[in-house]
PDB file of C-alpha atoms in Angstrom:
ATOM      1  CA  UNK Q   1      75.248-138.414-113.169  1.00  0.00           C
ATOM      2  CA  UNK Q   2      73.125-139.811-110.140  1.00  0.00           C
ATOM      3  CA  UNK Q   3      69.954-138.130-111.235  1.00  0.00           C
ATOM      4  CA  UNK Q   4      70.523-139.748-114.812  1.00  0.00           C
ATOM      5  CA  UNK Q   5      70.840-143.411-113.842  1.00  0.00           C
ATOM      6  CA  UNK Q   6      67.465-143.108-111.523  1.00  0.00           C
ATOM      7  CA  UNK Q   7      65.249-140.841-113.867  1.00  0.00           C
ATOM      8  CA  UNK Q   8      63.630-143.622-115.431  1.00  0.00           C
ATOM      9  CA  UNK Q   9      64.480-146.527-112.913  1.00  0.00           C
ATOM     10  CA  UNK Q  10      61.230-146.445-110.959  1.00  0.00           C
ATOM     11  CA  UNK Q  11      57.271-146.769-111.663  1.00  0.00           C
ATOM     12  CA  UNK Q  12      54.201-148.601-109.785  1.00  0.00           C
ATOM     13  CA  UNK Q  13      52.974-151.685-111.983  1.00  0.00           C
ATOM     14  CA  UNK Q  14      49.710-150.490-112.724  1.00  0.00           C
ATOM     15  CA  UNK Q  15      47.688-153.056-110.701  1.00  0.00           C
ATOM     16  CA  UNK Q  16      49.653-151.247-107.789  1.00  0.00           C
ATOM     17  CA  UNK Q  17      48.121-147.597-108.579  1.00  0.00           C
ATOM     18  CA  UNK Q  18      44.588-148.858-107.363  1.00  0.00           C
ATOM     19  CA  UNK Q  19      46.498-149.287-103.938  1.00  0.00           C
ATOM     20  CA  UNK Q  20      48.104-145.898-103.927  1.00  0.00           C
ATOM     21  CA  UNK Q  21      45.600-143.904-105.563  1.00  0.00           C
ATOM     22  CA  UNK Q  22      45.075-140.254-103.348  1.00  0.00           C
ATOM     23  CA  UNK Q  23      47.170-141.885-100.657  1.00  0.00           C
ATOM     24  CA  UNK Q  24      49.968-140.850 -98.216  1.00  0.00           C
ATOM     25  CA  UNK Q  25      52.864-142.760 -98.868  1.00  0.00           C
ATOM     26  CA  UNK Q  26      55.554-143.143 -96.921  1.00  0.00           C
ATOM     27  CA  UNK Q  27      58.970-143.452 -98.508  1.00  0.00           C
ATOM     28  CA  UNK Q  28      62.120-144.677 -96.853  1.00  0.00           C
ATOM     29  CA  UNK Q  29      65.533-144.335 -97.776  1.00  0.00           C
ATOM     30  CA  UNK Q  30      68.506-145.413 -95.926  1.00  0.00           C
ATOM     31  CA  UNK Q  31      70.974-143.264 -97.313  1.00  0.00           C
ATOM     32  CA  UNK Q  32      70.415-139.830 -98.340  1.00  0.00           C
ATOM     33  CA  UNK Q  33      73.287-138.708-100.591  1.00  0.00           C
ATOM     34  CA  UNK Q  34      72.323-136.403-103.508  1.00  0.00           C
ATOM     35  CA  UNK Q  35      68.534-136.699-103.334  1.00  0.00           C
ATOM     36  CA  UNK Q  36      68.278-137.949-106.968  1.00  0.00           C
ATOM     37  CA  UNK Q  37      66.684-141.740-106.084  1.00  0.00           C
ATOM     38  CA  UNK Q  38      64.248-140.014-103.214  1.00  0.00           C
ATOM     39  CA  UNK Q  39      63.215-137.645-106.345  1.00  0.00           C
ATOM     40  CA  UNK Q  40      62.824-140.043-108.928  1.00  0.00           C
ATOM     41  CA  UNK Q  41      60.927-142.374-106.679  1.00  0.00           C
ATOM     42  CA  UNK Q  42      58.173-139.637-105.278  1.00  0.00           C
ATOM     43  CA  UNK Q  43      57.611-138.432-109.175  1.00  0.00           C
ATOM     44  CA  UNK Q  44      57.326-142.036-109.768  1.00  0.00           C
ATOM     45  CA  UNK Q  45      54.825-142.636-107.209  1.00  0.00           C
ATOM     46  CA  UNK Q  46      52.880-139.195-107.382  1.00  0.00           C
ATOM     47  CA  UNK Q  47      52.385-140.159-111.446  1.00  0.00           C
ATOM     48  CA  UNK Q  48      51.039-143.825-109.847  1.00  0.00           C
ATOM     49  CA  UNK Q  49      48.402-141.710-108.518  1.00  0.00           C
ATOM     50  CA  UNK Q  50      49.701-141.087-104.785  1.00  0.00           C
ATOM     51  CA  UNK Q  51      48.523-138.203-103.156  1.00  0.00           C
ATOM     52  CA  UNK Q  52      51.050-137.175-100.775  1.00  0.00           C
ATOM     53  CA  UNK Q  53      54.658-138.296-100.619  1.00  0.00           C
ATOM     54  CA  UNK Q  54      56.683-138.191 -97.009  1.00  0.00           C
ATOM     55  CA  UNK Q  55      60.224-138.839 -97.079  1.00  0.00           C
ATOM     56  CA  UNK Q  56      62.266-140.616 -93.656  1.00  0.00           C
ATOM     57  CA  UNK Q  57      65.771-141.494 -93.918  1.00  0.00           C
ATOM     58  CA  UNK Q  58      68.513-142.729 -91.282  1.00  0.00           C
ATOM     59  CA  UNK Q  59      71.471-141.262 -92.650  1.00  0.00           C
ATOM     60  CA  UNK Q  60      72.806-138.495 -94.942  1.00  0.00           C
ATOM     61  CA  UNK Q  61      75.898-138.265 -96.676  1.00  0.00           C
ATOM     62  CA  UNK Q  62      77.258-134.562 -96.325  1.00  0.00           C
ATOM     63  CA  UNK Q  63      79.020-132.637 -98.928  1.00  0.00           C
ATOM     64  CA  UNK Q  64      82.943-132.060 -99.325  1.00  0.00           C
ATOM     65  CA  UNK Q  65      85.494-132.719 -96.714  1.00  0.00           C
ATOM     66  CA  UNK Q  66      83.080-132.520 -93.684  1.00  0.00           C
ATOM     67  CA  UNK Q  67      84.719-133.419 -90.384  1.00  0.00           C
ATOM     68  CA  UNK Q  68      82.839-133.633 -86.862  1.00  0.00           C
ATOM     69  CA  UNK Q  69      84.247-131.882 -83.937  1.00  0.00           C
ATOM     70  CA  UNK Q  70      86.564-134.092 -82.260  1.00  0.00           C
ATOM     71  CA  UNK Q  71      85.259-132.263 -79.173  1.00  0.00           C
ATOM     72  CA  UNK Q  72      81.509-133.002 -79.697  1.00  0.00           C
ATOM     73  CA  UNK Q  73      80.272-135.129 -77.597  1.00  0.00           C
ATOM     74  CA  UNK Q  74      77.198-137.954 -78.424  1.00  0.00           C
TER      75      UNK Q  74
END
């Protein structure tokens, strides 16, 4: 359901493409949860004309009932 509501979400206006053209961009996310927006936003800016698309995020959401260690220590 994620992927579906992003698919078509994103694009770069095409006076941005100029800016992007054979580039490196770097895209950042805050929350990685299923991937879908980080996909839908690097095929939107790799059909802008980007050449290379680098992902950084700060935080990702992990699957099922995940609990830490309460014995781990930060």
């Amino acid at each position: 359901e994620r992927e579906e509501n992003v698919r078509a979400a994103f694009r770069v206006p095409e006076e941005a493409e100029i800016e992007i053209a054979g580039r490196r961009v770097l895209l950042i996310d805050d929350v990685y949860t299923t991937g879908a927006t980080v996909r839908a936003v690097a095929k939107a800016l790799k059909k802008g004309g980007a050449g290379t698309v680098d992902v950084l995020t700060f935080a990702r959401v992990l699957p099922g009932d995940f609990r830490a260690d309460e014995s781990a220590t930060i």
